[in-house]
Each structure stands twice: as C-alpha cells, then as structure tokens.
Coordinates of C-alpha atoms and ligand atoms in Angstrom, one line a residue:
M1 CA 60.1 -74.4 -8.7
H2 CA 59.6 -77.1 -6.0
N3 CA 61.9 -79.8 -4.8
L4 CA 61.2 -82.9 -2.7
C5 CA 63.4 -82.5 0.4
P6 CA 65.1 -86.0 0.7
E7 CA 65.4 -86.2 4.4
L8 CA 61.8 -84.9 5.0
G9 CA 59.8 -86.1 2.0
V10 CA 58.1 -82.7 1.9
D11 CA 57.6 -80.4 -1.1
V12 CA 60.0 -77.5 -0.6
P13 CA 60.5 -74.5 -3.0
Q14 CA 64.1 -74.4 -4.2
D15 CA 64.7 -70.8 -3.2
L16 CA 63.5 -71.7 0.4
L17 CA 66.3 -74.2 0.8
A18 CA 68.8 -71.7 -0.5
I19 CA 67.5 -69.0 1.8
C20 CA 67.6 -71.3 4.8
R21 CA 71.2 -72.0 4.1
S22 CA 72.2 -68.4 3.6
L23 CA 70.5 -67.4 6.9
G24 CA 72.3 -70.3 8.7
R25 CA 69.1 -72.0 9.5
P26 CA 69.2 -75.8 8.9
F27 CA 66.2 -76.9 6.9
R28 CA 64.7 -79.5 9.3
H29 CA 61.1 -80.3 9.9
R30 CA 59.4 -82.3 12.6
R31 CA 56.1 -83.8 11.5
V32 CA 53.4 -83.7 14.2
G33 CA 49.7 -84.3 14.2
R34 CA 47.1 -81.8 13.1
I35 CA 45.9 -79.5 15.9
Q36 CA 42.5 -77.9 15.7
K37 CA 40.7 -76.2 18.6
N38 CA 37.1 -76.3 19.3
H39 CA 34.7 -73.9 17.7
V40 CA 33.7 -71.2 20.3
R41 CA 30.2 -69.8 19.8
N42 CA 30.3 -66.5 21.6
I43 CA 33.4 -64.4 21.0
N44 CA 34.3 -61.5 23.0
M45 CA 37.4 -59.9 21.4
K46 CA 38.9 -57.2 23.6
R47 CA 41.8 -54.9 22.9
S48 CA 43.0 -55.0 26.5
E49 CA 43.1 -58.8 26.4
M50 CA 45.1 -58.8 23.2
Y51 CA 47.6 -56.5 24.9
D52 CA 47.7 -58.7 28.0
R53 CA 48.6 -61.6 25.8
I54 CA 51.4 -59.6 24.2
R55 CA 52.8 -58.5 27.6
N56 CA 52.7 -62.1 28.9
H57 CA 54.6 -63.3 25.8
P58 CA 58.3 -62.7 26.5
E59 CA 59.4 -65.4 24.1
A60 CA 59.4 -65.0 20.3
W61 CA 56.0 -65.6 18.5
D62 CA 56.1 -68.4 16.0
M63 CA 54.8 -66.0 13.4
I64 CA 54.0 -62.3 13.2
V65 CA 51.6 -61.4 10.4
V66 CA 51.6 -57.8 9.2
G67 CA 48.3 -56.7 7.6
G68 CA 44.7 -57.4 8.6
G69 CA 43.0 -57.9 5.3
A70 CA 41.7 -61.2 3.8
T71 CA 45.2 -62.4 3.2
G72 CA 46.7 -61.6 6.6
V73 CA 43.7 -62.8 8.6
G74 CA 43.6 -65.9 6.4
V75 CA 47.2 -66.6 7.3
A76 CA 46.5 -66.1 11.0
I77 CA 43.6 -68.6 10.9
D78 CA 45.7 -71.1 9.1
A79 CA 48.7 -70.8 11.3
A80 CA 46.7 -70.7 14.6
S81 CA 44.6 -73.7 13.6
R82 CA 47.8 -75.7 13.0
G83 CA 48.7 -74.8 16.6
Y84 CA 51.3 -72.1 15.8
D85 CA 51.6 -69.1 18.1
V86 CA 50.5 -66.1 16.0
L87 CA 50.4 -62.3 16.4
L88 CA 48.6 -60.2 13.7
L89 CA 49.0 -56.4 13.6
E90 CA 46.9 -54.1 11.4
Q91 CA 47.7 -50.4 11.1
S92 CA 44.1 -49.3 10.7
D93 CA 40.9 -51.3 11.1
F94 CA 40.6 -54.9 10.0
G95 CA 39.5 -54.7 6.3
K96 CA 40.2 -51.0 5.9
G97 CA 42.3 -51.8 2.8
T98 CA 41.1 -53.5 -0.3
S99 CA 39.3 -56.3 1.5
S100 CA 36.2 -54.2 2.2
R101 CA 36.2 -52.6 -1.3
S102 CA 35.8 -55.6 -3.6
T103 CA 32.9 -56.6 -5.9
K104 CA 32.0 -59.1 -3.2
L105 CA 32.1 -62.2 -5.5
A106 CA 33.3 -65.6 -4.5
H107 CA 34.1 -66.6 -8.0
G108 CA 36.2 -68.7 -10.2
G109 CA 36.9 -65.7 -12.4
I110 CA 35.1 -66.4 -15.6
R111 CA 37.2 -63.9 -17.5
Y112 CA 40.4 -65.8 -16.6
L113 CA 38.9 -68.6 -18.8
G114 CA 39.2 -66.2 -21.7
Q115 CA 42.8 -65.6 -20.7
G116 CA 43.4 -69.3 -20.8
N117 CA 44.3 -69.5 -17.1
I118 CA 42.5 -72.7 -16.4
G119 CA 44.6 -73.5 -13.3
L120 CA 43.6 -70.3 -11.6
V121 CA 39.9 -70.9 -12.5
L122 CA 40.0 -74.4 -11.1
E123 CA 41.7 -73.3 -7.9
A124 CA 39.2 -70.4 -7.4
L125 CA 36.2 -72.6 -8.1
K126 CA 37.3 -75.1 -5.5
E127 CA 37.8 -72.2 -3.0
R128 CA 34.4 -70.7 -3.9
G129 CA 32.9 -74.1 -3.0
L130 CA 34.7 -74.3 0.3
L131 CA 33.7 -70.7 1.2
L132 CA 30.1 -71.6 0.7
E133 CA 30.5 -74.7 2.8
N134 CA 32.4 -73.0 5.6
A135 CA 30.5 -69.7 5.8
P136 CA 27.0 -70.3 4.6
H137 CA 25.7 -67.4 6.7
I138 CA 27.6 -64.9 4.7
V139 CA 28.3 -66.5 1.3
H140 CA 25.5 -67.6 -1.0
D141 CA 25.0 -68.4 -4.6
L142 CA 23.7 -65.9 -7.1
A143 CA 22.4 -66.2 -10.7
F144 CA 24.4 -64.1 -13.2
V145 CA 22.8 -63.3 -16.6
V146 CA 24.9 -62.3 -19.6
P147 CA 22.4 -60.4 -21.8
N148 CA 22.7 -61.0 -25.6
Y149 CA 22.1 -58.3 -28.1
D150 CA 23.9 -60.0 -31.1
W151 CA 23.1 -63.3 -32.7
W152 CA 26.5 -64.9 -32.0
E153 CA 26.6 -64.1 -28.3
A154 CA 24.2 -66.8 -27.1
P155 CA 26.2 -69.8 -28.5
F156 CA 29.5 -68.1 -27.7
Y157 CA 28.9 -67.2 -24.1
G158 CA 26.6 -70.3 -23.6
L159 CA 29.6 -72.6 -24.4
G160 CA 32.0 -70.7 -22.2
L161 CA 29.6 -70.7 -19.3
K162 CA 29.0 -74.4 -19.7
L163 CA 32.8 -75.0 -19.5
Y164 CA 32.9 -72.8 -16.4
Q165 CA 30.1 -75.0 -14.8
L166 CA 31.9 -78.2 -15.8
L167 CA 35.2 -77.1 -14.3
A168 CA 33.5 -76.5 -11.0
G169 CA 32.8 -80.3 -10.8
K170 CA 31.5 -81.2 -7.3
Y171 CA 31.8 -77.6 -6.2
G172 CA 29.3 -76.5 -8.9
L173 CA 26.4 -74.2 -7.8
G174 CA 23.9 -74.6 -10.6
T175 CA 23.4 -75.4 -14.3
S176 CA 24.3 -72.7 -16.7
R177 CA 22.1 -72.4 -19.9
I178 CA 21.0 -70.2 -22.7
L179 CA 17.8 -68.2 -22.0
S180 CA 15.1 -66.9 -24.2
R181 CA 14.3 -63.2 -24.3
E182 CA 11.3 -63.8 -22.0
E183 CA 13.4 -65.9 -19.5
T184 CA 16.1 -63.2 -19.6
L185 CA 13.5 -60.6 -18.6
E186 CA 12.1 -62.8 -15.9
H187 CA 15.6 -62.8 -14.3
L188 CA 16.2 -59.1 -15.0
P189 CA 12.9 -57.2 -15.3
T190 CA 14.7 -53.8 -15.5
L191 CA 17.0 -54.8 -18.3
K192 CA 17.0 -52.6 -21.4
T193 CA 14.8 -54.4 -23.9
E194 CA 15.8 -52.6 -27.1
G195 CA 17.6 -55.1 -29.4
L196 CA 17.6 -57.8 -26.6
R197 CA 17.7 -61.3 -28.1
G198 CA 18.1 -63.4 -25.0
G199 CA 20.8 -64.3 -22.5
A200 CA 22.9 -66.9 -20.8
V201 CA 22.7 -67.7 -17.1
Y202 CA 25.4 -69.1 -14.8
F203 CA 26.0 -69.2 -11.0
D204 CA 28.7 -67.8 -8.7
G205 CA 29.0 -66.9 -5.1
Q206 CA 28.3 -63.5 -3.4
F207 CA 29.2 -62.3 0.0
D208 CA 29.7 -59.3 2.3
D209 CA 33.4 -58.8 2.3
A210 CA 34.0 -56.8 5.5
R211 CA 31.5 -58.9 7.5
L212 CA 33.2 -62.1 6.4
L213 CA 36.5 -60.6 7.3
I214 CA 35.4 -59.7 10.9
H215 CA 34.1 -63.2 11.2
M216 CA 37.5 -64.5 10.0
V217 CA 39.2 -62.3 12.7
A218 CA 36.9 -64.0 15.2
T219 CA 37.8 -67.4 13.8
A220 CA 41.5 -66.7 14.1
Y221 CA 40.9 -65.6 17.7
E222 CA 39.0 -68.8 18.4
Q223 CA 41.9 -70.8 17.1
G224 CA 44.3 -69.0 19.5
A225 CA 45.7 -66.1 17.4
T226 CA 46.3 -62.7 19.0
L227 CA 45.1 -59.9 16.7
L228 CA 45.2 -56.1 17.1
N229 CA 43.8 -53.4 14.9
Y230 CA 45.3 -49.8 15.0
V231 CA 48.8 -51.0 15.5
E232 CA 51.2 -50.1 12.7
V233 CA 54.4 -52.0 12.0
M234 CA 57.0 -49.2 11.7
D235 CA 60.2 -51.2 11.3
L236 CA 61.6 -54.7 11.3
M237 CA 64.2 -56.1 13.7
R238 CA 67.1 -58.3 12.7
N239 CA 69.4 -60.9 14.3
A240 CA 73.2 -60.9 14.1
Q241 CA 73.1 -62.6 10.7
G242 CA 70.8 -59.8 9.3
A243 CA 67.7 -62.1 9.3
I244 CA 64.4 -60.5 10.2
D245 CA 63.4 -61.7 13.7
G246 CA 60.7 -59.3 14.8
V247 CA 58.9 -56.0 14.4
M248 CA 58.8 -52.5 15.9
A249 CA 55.2 -51.5 16.2
R250 CA 53.3 -48.4 17.3
D251 CA 49.8 -48.2 18.7
V252 CA 48.1 -45.6 16.5
E253 CA 45.6 -44.7 19.3
T254 CA 48.1 -44.0 22.0
G255 CA 51.5 -43.7 20.3
Y256 CA 52.8 -46.5 22.5
Q257 CA 55.7 -48.3 20.8
F258 CA 56.8 -51.9 21.4
R259 CA 58.9 -54.6 20.0
A260 CA 57.7 -58.1 19.3
A261 CA 60.1 -60.9 18.4
A262 CA 59.1 -63.7 15.9
K263 CA 60.6 -66.8 14.4
I264 CA 59.2 -65.5 11.0
V265 CA 57.5 -62.3 9.9
I266 CA 54.9 -62.4 7.2
N267 CA 54.2 -59.4 5.1
A268 CA 50.5 -59.5 4.1
T269 CA 50.0 -55.8 3.5
G270 CA 48.4 -56.2 0.0
A271 CA 48.9 -53.2 -2.2
F272 CA 51.3 -51.8 0.4
S273 CA 53.6 -54.9 0.2
D274 CA 56.6 -53.1 -1.3
R275 CA 56.8 -50.7 1.6
L276 CA 57.7 -53.4 4.0
R277 CA 59.8 -55.3 1.5
L278 CA 61.9 -52.2 1.0
I279 CA 62.3 -51.8 4.8
A280 CA 63.5 -55.4 4.9
E281 CA 65.8 -55.1 1.8
P282 CA 66.3 -51.6 0.5
D283 CA 67.6 -52.8 -2.8
A284 CA 64.5 -55.1 -3.4
T285 CA 62.7 -54.7 -6.8
P286 CA 59.1 -53.4 -6.4
M287 CA 56.7 -56.2 -7.2
I288 CA 53.2 -54.5 -6.9
A289 CA 51.5 -52.9 -9.8
P290 CA 48.6 -51.1 -8.0
S291 CA 45.3 -50.9 -10.0
Q292 CA 42.3 -49.0 -8.8
G293 CA 38.7 -50.3 -9.2
I294 CA 35.6 -48.4 -8.2
H295 CA 31.9 -49.2 -7.6
L296 CA 28.8 -47.2 -7.7
V297 CA 25.8 -48.0 -5.5
F298 CA 22.2 -47.2 -6.5
D299 CA 18.7 -47.9 -5.2
G300 CA 17.7 -51.5 -5.5
A301 CA 15.0 -50.6 -8.0
F302 CA 17.6 -50.1 -10.8
L303 CA 18.1 -53.9 -10.8
A304 CA 14.8 -55.5 -9.9
G305 CA 14.8 -59.2 -9.4
K306 CA 17.2 -61.5 -7.7
S307 CA 19.8 -62.0 -10.5
A308 CA 22.9 -60.0 -11.4
I309 CA 24.0 -58.7 -14.8
M310 CA 27.4 -59.7 -16.1
V311 CA 28.8 -57.7 -19.1
P312 CA 31.8 -59.7 -20.3
H313 CA 33.2 -57.1 -22.7
T314 CA 32.7 -53.4 -22.1
R315 CA 33.7 -50.8 -24.7
D316 CA 37.3 -50.9 -23.4
G317 CA 37.5 -54.6 -22.9
R318 CA 36.6 -54.9 -19.2
V319 CA 34.1 -57.0 -17.3
L320 CA 31.3 -55.1 -15.6
F321 CA 28.8 -56.4 -13.0
A322 CA 25.5 -55.0 -11.7
I323 CA 24.6 -56.9 -8.6
P324 CA 21.8 -56.9 -6.1
W325 CA 23.5 -56.3 -2.7
H326 CA 21.8 -55.7 0.7
G327 CA 18.7 -54.4 -1.1
H328 CA 20.8 -52.0 -3.3
T329 CA 22.4 -52.2 -6.7
L330 CA 26.2 -52.4 -6.9
V331 CA 27.8 -51.7 -10.2
G332 CA 31.5 -52.0 -11.0
T333 CA 34.3 -52.1 -11.6
T334 CA 37.2 -50.3 -13.3
D335 CA 40.8 -51.2 -13.7
T336 CA 43.0 -48.1 -13.6
A337 CA 46.8 -48.2 -13.0
I338 CA 47.7 -45.8 -10.3
P339 CA 51.2 -44.6 -9.2
T340 CA 50.9 -44.7 -5.4
V341 CA 48.7 -46.5 -2.9
P342 CA 46.5 -44.4 -0.6
L343 CA 44.8 -46.0 2.4
E344 CA 41.6 -44.2 1.5
P345 CA 41.5 -44.2 -2.4
V346 CA 39.1 -41.9 -4.2
A347 CA 37.1 -42.6 -7.3
M348 CA 38.2 -40.5 -10.4
D349 CA 35.6 -38.7 -12.5
E350 CA 36.5 -40.7 -15.6
E351 CA 35.8 -43.9 -13.7
I352 CA 32.5 -42.7 -12.5
D353 CA 31.5 -41.5 -16.0
F354 CA 32.5 -44.9 -17.4
I355 CA 30.4 -46.9 -15.0
L356 CA 27.4 -44.6 -15.4
S357 CA 27.5 -44.7 -19.2
T358 CA 28.1 -48.5 -19.4
A359 CA 25.3 -49.2 -16.8
G360 CA 23.0 -46.9 -19.0
E361 CA 23.6 -49.3 -22.0
Y362 CA 22.0 -52.2 -20.1
L363 CA 19.5 -50.8 -17.6
A364 CA 16.0 -49.6 -18.6
K365 CA 16.5 -46.5 -16.5
A366 CA 19.9 -45.1 -17.1
P367 CA 21.4 -44.0 -13.7
T368 CA 22.8 -40.5 -13.4
R369 CA 25.2 -38.9 -10.9
R370 CA 22.1 -37.9 -8.8
D371 CA 21.2 -41.5 -8.3
V372 CA 24.6 -42.5 -6.8
L373 CA 24.1 -43.3 -3.1
S374 CA 27.7 -44.3 -2.5
V375 CA 30.9 -44.6 -4.5
F376 CA 33.9 -46.5 -3.2
A377 CA 37.3 -47.3 -4.6
G378 CA 39.8 -50.1 -3.8
V379 CA 43.3 -51.0 -4.9
R380 CA 44.2 -54.4 -6.4
P381 CA 47.5 -55.7 -5.1
L382 CA 48.5 -57.0 -8.6
V383 CA 51.9 -58.5 -9.0
R384 CA 54.0 -57.0 -11.8
A385 CA 54.6 -58.8 -15.1
S386 CA 57.0 -57.3 -17.6
N387 CA 54.9 -58.3 -20.7
A388 CA 51.4 -57.2 -19.7
A389 CA 50.0 -54.3 -21.7
G390 CA 47.7 -53.1 -18.9
T391 CA 46.7 -54.0 -15.3
A392 CA 43.6 -55.8 -16.6
E393 CA 46.0 -58.3 -18.2
L394 CA 48.0 -58.9 -15.1
S395 CA 47.6 -62.3 -13.4
R396 CA 45.4 -62.7 -10.4
D397 CA 47.6 -65.6 -9.2
H398 CA 49.2 -65.2 -5.8
V399 CA 52.9 -65.0 -5.3
I400 CA 54.9 -65.9 -2.1
Q401 CA 58.2 -64.3 -2.1
V402 CA 60.9 -65.0 0.4
G403 CA 63.4 -62.1 0.6
S404 CA 67.1 -62.5 1.4
S405 CA 66.3 -61.1 4.9
G406 CA 63.8 -64.0 5.5
L407 CA 60.7 -61.7 5.2
V408 CA 57.9 -63.7 3.7
S409 CA 55.6 -61.6 1.5
V410 CA 52.3 -63.1 0.3
M411 CA 50.9 -60.9 -2.6
G412 CA 48.3 -60.8 -5.3
G413 CA 45.6 -63.4 -5.5
K414 CA 41.9 -62.7 -4.8
W415 CA 39.5 -62.6 -1.9
T416 CA 38.1 -66.0 -3.1
T417 CA 41.4 -67.7 -2.9
Y418 CA 42.5 -66.3 0.5
R419 CA 42.4 -69.7 2.2
R420 CA 44.7 -71.3 -0.4
M421 CA 47.1 -68.4 -0.3
A422 CA 47.3 -68.7 3.5
E423 CA 47.9 -72.5 3.2
D424 CA 50.8 -72.0 0.7
C425 CA 52.2 -69.1 2.8
V426 CA 52.1 -71.0 6.1
N427 CA 53.7 -74.1 4.5
Q428 CA 56.6 -72.0 3.4
A429 CA 56.9 -69.8 6.5
A430 CA 56.8 -72.8 8.8
A431 CA 59.6 -74.5 6.9
L432 CA 61.7 -71.3 6.8
A433 CA 61.2 -70.7 10.6
Y434 CA 62.1 -74.3 11.4
L435 CA 58.7 -74.9 13.1
P436 CA 57.4 -78.4 13.6
E437 CA 55.5 -79.3 10.4
R438 CA 51.8 -79.5 10.8
T439 CA 49.2 -80.0 8.1
C440 CA 46.8 -77.4 7.1
A441 CA 43.4 -77.6 8.9
T442 CA 41.3 -75.0 7.2
E443 CA 39.6 -76.8 4.3
H444 CA 36.7 -77.8 6.4
L445 CA 37.1 -75.3 9.2
H446 CA 33.9 -73.4 9.9
I447 CA 34.1 -69.6 9.9
H448 CA 32.8 -68.0 13.1
G449 CA 29.1 -67.5 13.0
F450 CA 28.6 -70.6 10.9
H451 CA 24.9 -71.2 10.5
N452 CA 23.0 -73.2 7.9
D453 CA 19.8 -71.3 8.1
A454 CA 20.8 -67.8 9.0
K455 CA 18.1 -66.3 6.8
A456 CA 15.8 -66.9 9.8
Y457 CA 17.5 -64.0 11.5
G458 CA 16.3 -61.5 8.8
S459 CA 18.4 -58.4 8.6
L460 CA 20.8 -59.9 11.2
S461 CA 21.4 -63.0 9.0
V462 CA 25.0 -62.0 8.1
Y463 CA 25.9 -62.4 11.7
G464 CA 25.0 -66.1 11.6
S465 CA 24.9 -67.5 15.1
D466 CA 26.0 -64.1 16.5
A467 CA 22.5 -62.8 15.7
I468 CA 21.5 -64.6 19.0
E469 CA 24.0 -62.4 20.9
I470 CA 22.6 -59.3 19.3
D471 CA 19.0 -60.4 20.2
K472 CA 20.1 -60.9 23.8
L473 CA 21.4 -57.3 23.8
I474 CA 18.0 -56.1 22.5
A475 CA 16.2 -58.2 25.2
S476 CA 18.2 -56.5 27.9
D477 CA 17.6 -53.0 26.6
Q478 CA 14.6 -52.3 24.3
E479 CA 16.2 -49.0 23.1
L480 CA 18.7 -51.1 21.2
R481 CA 16.0 -52.4 19.0
E482 CA 15.7 -48.9 17.4
R483 CA 17.1 -48.3 13.9
L484 CA 20.0 -45.9 13.4
H485 CA 18.2 -44.4 10.5
P486 CA 14.8 -45.2 8.8
A487 CA 16.6 -45.8 5.4
L488 CA 18.7 -48.7 6.4
P489 CA 17.9 -51.8 8.6
Y490 CA 20.8 -51.4 11.1
V491 CA 19.8 -51.2 14.7
K492 CA 21.5 -49.7 17.7
A493 CA 22.3 -53.1 19.2
E494 CA 24.7 -53.7 16.3
V495 CA 26.8 -50.7 17.3
V496 CA 27.0 -51.9 20.9
F497 CA 27.9 -55.4 19.7
A498 CA 30.6 -54.1 17.4
A499 CA 32.2 -52.0 20.1
R500 CA 31.9 -54.6 22.8
Q501 CA 32.8 -57.8 21.0
E502 CA 34.2 -57.0 17.5
M503 CA 36.9 -54.6 18.3
A504 CA 35.3 -51.6 16.6
R505 CA 37.3 -48.5 17.7
T506 CA 35.8 -45.7 15.6
V507 CA 32.5 -44.5 14.2
E508 CA 33.9 -45.4 10.8
D509 CA 34.7 -49.0 11.9
V510 CA 31.0 -49.4 12.8
L511 CA 29.4 -47.6 9.8
A512 CA 31.8 -48.8 7.1
R513 CA 32.9 -52.4 8.1
R514 CA 30.8 -53.8 11.0
T515 CA 27.6 -52.6 9.2
R516 CA 27.9 -51.5 5.6
A517 CA 26.0 -48.2 5.9
L518 CA 28.8 -46.1 4.3
F519 CA 29.0 -48.4 1.3
L520 CA 25.3 -48.5 0.8
N521 CA 24.3 -44.9 1.3
A522 CA 26.9 -42.3 2.3
R523 CA 24.5 -39.5 3.1
V524 CA 22.4 -41.7 5.3
A525 CA 25.6 -43.0 7.0
V526 CA 26.7 -39.4 7.8
E527 CA 23.2 -38.8 9.4
M528 CA 23.7 -41.9 11.5
A529 CA 27.1 -40.9 12.8
P530 CA 26.0 -38.9 15.9
V531 CA 23.8 -41.7 17.1
A532 CA 26.5 -44.3 16.5
A533 CA 29.0 -42.0 18.3
D534 CA 26.7 -41.7 21.3
L535 CA 26.3 -45.4 21.6
M536 CA 30.1 -46.0 21.2
A537 CA 30.9 -43.3 23.7
R538 CA 29.0 -45.3 26.4
E539 CA 30.9 -48.5 25.5
L540 CA 34.4 -47.0 25.1
A541 CA 34.2 -44.2 27.7
W542 CA 34.7 -41.4 25.1
S543 CA 34.6 -37.7 26.3
E544 CA 32.3 -35.2 24.6
L545 CA 35.4 -33.9 22.7
E546 CA 36.3 -37.4 21.5
K547 CA 32.7 -38.0 20.4
A548 CA 32.7 -34.8 18.4
N549 CA 36.1 -35.6 16.8
Q550 CA 34.9 -39.1 15.9
V551 CA 31.8 -37.6 14.1
K552 CA 34.0 -35.1 12.3
A553 CA 36.5 -37.7 11.2
F554 CA 33.7 -39.9 9.9
R555 CA 32.3 -37.0 7.9
D556 CA 35.7 -36.3 6.4
V557 CA 36.0 -39.9 5.2
A558 CA 32.4 -40.1 4.0
A559 CA 33.0 -37.1 1.7
N560 CA 35.0 -39.5 -0.5
Y561 CA 31.9 -41.7 -0.9
L562 CA 29.5 -38.9 -1.8
L563 CA 29.3 -37.6 -5.4
R564 CA 29.2 -33.9 -6.2
N565 CA 26.4 -33.6 -8.7
Ligands
LIG601 C1 37.7 -53.1 -7.1 C2 38.1 -54.5 -6.7 C3 37.2 -55.5 -6.8 C4 37.5 -56.8 -6.4 N1 36.6 -57.8 -6.4 C5 36.9 -59.0 -6.0 C6 35.9 -60.0 -6.0 O1 34.7 -59.8 -6.4 N2 36.3 -61.3 -5.7 C7 37.5 -61.6 -5.3 O2 37.8 -62.7 -5.0 N3 38.5 -60.6 -5.2 C8 38.2 -59.4 -5.6 N4 39.1 -58.4 -5.5 C9 40.5 -58.7 -5.0 C10 40.5 -58.8 -3.4 O3 39.7 -57.8 -2.9 C11 41.9 -58.6 -2.9 O4 42.8 -59.5 -3.6 C12 42.0 -58.8 -1.4 O5 41.1 -58.1 -0.7 C13 43.4 -58.4 -1.0 O6 43.5 -58.6 0.4 P1 44.8 -58.3 1.2 O7 44.7 -58.7 2.6 O8 46.0 -58.8 0.4 O9 45.0 -56.7 1.1 P2 44.2 -55.6 2.0 O10 42.8 -55.9 2.2 O11 44.5 -54.3 1.4 O12 45.0 -55.7 3.4 C14 46.3 -55.2 3.6 C15 46.3 -54.6 5.0 O13 47.6 -54.3 5.4 C16 47.6 -53.2 6.2 N5 48.9 -52.6 6.4 C17 49.7 -52.0 5.4 N6 50.9 -51.7 5.9 C18 50.9 -52.0 7.2 C19 51.8 -51.9 8.3 N7 53.0 -51.3 8.1 N8 51.5 -52.3 9.5 C20 50.3 -52.9 9.7 N9 49.3 -53.1 8.8 C21 49.6 -52.6 7.5 C22 46.6 -52.3 5.5 O14 46.1 -51.3 6.3 C23 45.5 -53.2 5.0 O15 44.4 -53.3 5.8 C24 38.8 -57.1 -5.9 C25 39.7 -56.0 -5.7 C26 39.4 -54.7 -6.1 C27 40.3 -53.6 -5.9

C-alpha cells in the first residue's frame, strides 16, 4: 500500500512512514538531480583496492548491500549510479548462489500468463527489452517453438503466444505464429516426428547469467560502488534505538573481521534471506519457500538448429525448456520444495530421471544418463504464500520488506526483473535512510562491455568490449592463445584476465562463473583445473600447496556436476 507523502510529493509505502517514526527517523527527503558517472571501458577490479576504499572510509556508508547475486549487484548499480556511497559484500564468489544456475532466459514468463499475472508479465517484458538494449553483447533474442502433437494445441498456444507478443509492445522481439509440420522441423531438425502436427513459434531473450553478473559487478564498480567477494556478513550492528546501523563481516580467505557502519543495510541474500532477517529480528516470520530447480547439459547435437523447444505442460504440470547454449543443449527445469538452502545444491535422482524422460518424449534421440555432460541445481528464492498448493504456484513477484529493525530485505523476483527490483529497493532504502532523493538512472545505463556487434569477437563475444583487453593479453604472450582443453573454446588468456581484472579468487571462480566450463562439461572442467591453477598461481602468488588445494577443492565441487551412470 502506497501513500503520497504530502510535504514531499513522493510515493511512499505506508509501512515505511510508520517504521521511520518508530526508529525516530524523520521522513524527510531532499530532491537533487540525477548523478551518473561516465562509462569506463577498461576495468581493473582489485581486492586490495576495495579494501583500501573500506579502510579510507571511516564514516558510515550510505548503503551496505549483503549478497552478490543479480539482486544485490543490481541494487549496488542502482544506488551507485544515483550517487550513493555503496559497499556490497558477498560471502562466496559473485553469482555463486542462484544467479549462475538459472535457465538463462530474459523472459516475460509465458506461464505467468496462464496464471493470469498480467502485471508481472508486462513488467518482465519491459525489463527483457531493456536488458537487450543495455547488454547486447550478452543478451540476445531466441526463437522458441512449442511443438504440437494434438489438434487443439496449435490454436490454443498460437493465441496465447500472440497475446504474449502483443503485451511486449515496443519491447517486442519478433512475430509469433503457427508453424506447419515442415516449418517446425526446419526450426527443430532433431525433434521427434512421430505424431507431430506442427508448432507455434515465439521469441524471448537468452543470456549467460554468470557472465552478465560479472559485467554488472564491473558496472557497479564503474559507477563508484565498492564490492568484495569472499566476505561474509556474520552479524548486524545496532544503534541505541535498536535500529540496524552496520555489519560485522569476516574475510573468508584470511579470517580478518571488521565492522562497517551504514545508514541502511540491504539484505539481498536470495534464498538465504531469512537467515539475516532472523539475526535482525529473532521473532521474524520466515518468508522464503525455497524451491530447487535442476538442468542437464548435453552435446549440442541433441538439439540441432538455432531454436529452443518450449514444453508448456509436462506430465506434472511444469514448463520444460531445451535450449541451445554455448554450443550445447541445456534442458530444465524442475520445481521441488526443499527444507533448507545449501550454497552448493545437488540434483536429486528423481529430478534427473524426470528431465531425461521428458526430454526423451520430444527429442528424436532420447538422452540417457551417459549423455549428461553436466548437471547443475539452483534454489529459487520464492516468497511464501499461505494458499499455494506447491512452489510452482508461488508468485515470482518481488517483495521488499522493511523489518522493525530497519533492515531492508529484497526477495523473490527473477533474473529478468533485477533492475526493477533494485529500483524499488533503492527508492525505499533511500527514503528510510533519510538520503537525498535521487531518481533512478539505470533504465538506459549500459552494462559494462556494451557492444552492438560483439559477434565479431567469436568465442570471446560474451566479453563485449573486454574482448579487446583479452586480445591484448594474447598479443603480449602467445602462450595465452592456447586452449585450456580441446573440447571447449576457452583460452588461457581468459584465466589471466579473470584473476587480474575480474576478482576471480579460486579455480572454481574461473571454471564455473568467469568461463562456464563446469556448467557445460564437468569432466572436461576437471581436466582443465591443473592448467587453470598454474595460470592463477602466477597471478595470485599461490604456493605449490595452495595450487594443489585449489585443484582438489575444485574436483570436490565438480563431483556434484557429474552423473554417476
Ligand atoms: C532453476 C532456476 C531457473 C531459473 N531460471 C530463470 C530464468 O531463466 N530467468 C529468470 O529471469 N530467472 C530465473 N530464475 C530466477 C533467478 O535465477 C533468481 O531470481 C535470481 O538469480 C536470484 O538472485 P538473488 O541475487 O536474489 O539470489 P542469489 O543469486 O542466490 O544471491 C544471493 C547471494 O547472497 C549471498 N549471501 C548469503 N548470505 C550472505 C551473507 N551472510 N553475507 C554475504 N553474502 C551472503 C549468497 O552467497 C548468494 O551469492 C531461475 C531460478 C532457478 C532456481
């Protein structure tokens, strides 16, 4: 519920006014102009520099953001680009949580149409369009085909997809239409033909989630934010009135503990949100209903062609996608309620069997366990609703909750809508922290690496303009041109770049999130690990022991991505 604050003329949630009063903070805003810094081409993010900034910052930060996934980094970009002074702390690597484990679709959420949630679809379609505009080097459009095996499916899905296209308005990506059997097979040459009548095609966005996230970290940094991975927020600090006014943090690498004061603390810890909420207010009601989703990755030959398959209604009422991704075939996902949230979730056998059998209903060559190159699991940070029968029915809307301690938690939502979530969150946080009001500047803010024709960089295209920096590394040392493994296109220079400029700290950071080797082919990634460790050791001055520990730690994590046949 929102109120127009009379003295300010700004839209203010009612509970925010009440909380400001209870914390003894007058609700006053000063409106100042929009501040946006220039786009910096070449980033050079260094851990030591981030610590220097913290040490040289004795006064309270305007905002401390806890959590370095899409939501937290989105908030850091938004706040920094308005000119606020922001510190973001991530307990593991940026994107280690859900944000590297998604289906990688920038989408309006066609199935929310079926749930009648037009508002969510409209919002997400707009955000999809903005993502394509602001990060064309990482996000691109993709044709999705709904194959039809029953007579009623073509008109039914054809109509729904037309509505989806119309709702996108000026952010539309292409014309959806009904396809003949032949046209369907032109899009999907490896589709099962038995009983196939035709299909319907529509368009959505696709991206590389962890790569986009790293570029968002760079964007936040360009805008002035200070961001650290491998720093866990252990506790929250309070003022005399009991309001949260800072964090107690611990460097996971060194054990060094420090306090940082803030005018407002934002909890953007995704599926872990309740943990921090309960530290802030031990009697808080848990709000997260965690739901696991898994994906299987196969050779690209399973889904020949450039289009994806969308199955709107699997046996148990879920949506399933088979998508071409980095030359491979990505199939998912599941929606399984889970009791606790691990940092490294593991796929369950039932989930694997479900995806294999459903994929086998649609693909000419049914995949088996032996064909699985990688399996990965992620946890949706869904917000609880008392009347939903299962997690698949829970809303993907985001929620911003302001606790009685003043902790602001931004929960739920989707990757696609991270920018909008951040805007709403910063609006509320700035008001609560009594910061000068500044308008959001992210609608047309280019994401780091922005490039309109990044395809020209071949396998380095996802780096956008940073591909030039990687090319410079190669020019300075021809060894860096070599591939890490013949099965994947990643070259040694990418490891050096990740350690030198993208704050990669472990072999896993490089093989899972700076490149996507672990997600594409876990066995190959394990084979790459010693080479990657050698290169990182040179950059980060690792001892032989540290190098060996890094390779072992990576093998342990990679075991979760490998299937036992
Ligand atoms: C299987 C699956 C498929 C999906 N597919 C799509 C899709 O195709 N398109 C789409 O739009 N959305 C999709 N989503 C949703 C989307 O991925 C999530 O909504 C989004 O990634 C959540 O981001 P987040 O930043 O809130 O959480 P996270 O990415 O989990 O980030 C939270 C971070 O907080 C950190 N953290 C926790 N506690 C602390 C602490 N005490 N101190 C410091 N750091 C801490 C964690 O380490 C973590 O990195 C999917 C989700 C799943 C599970």
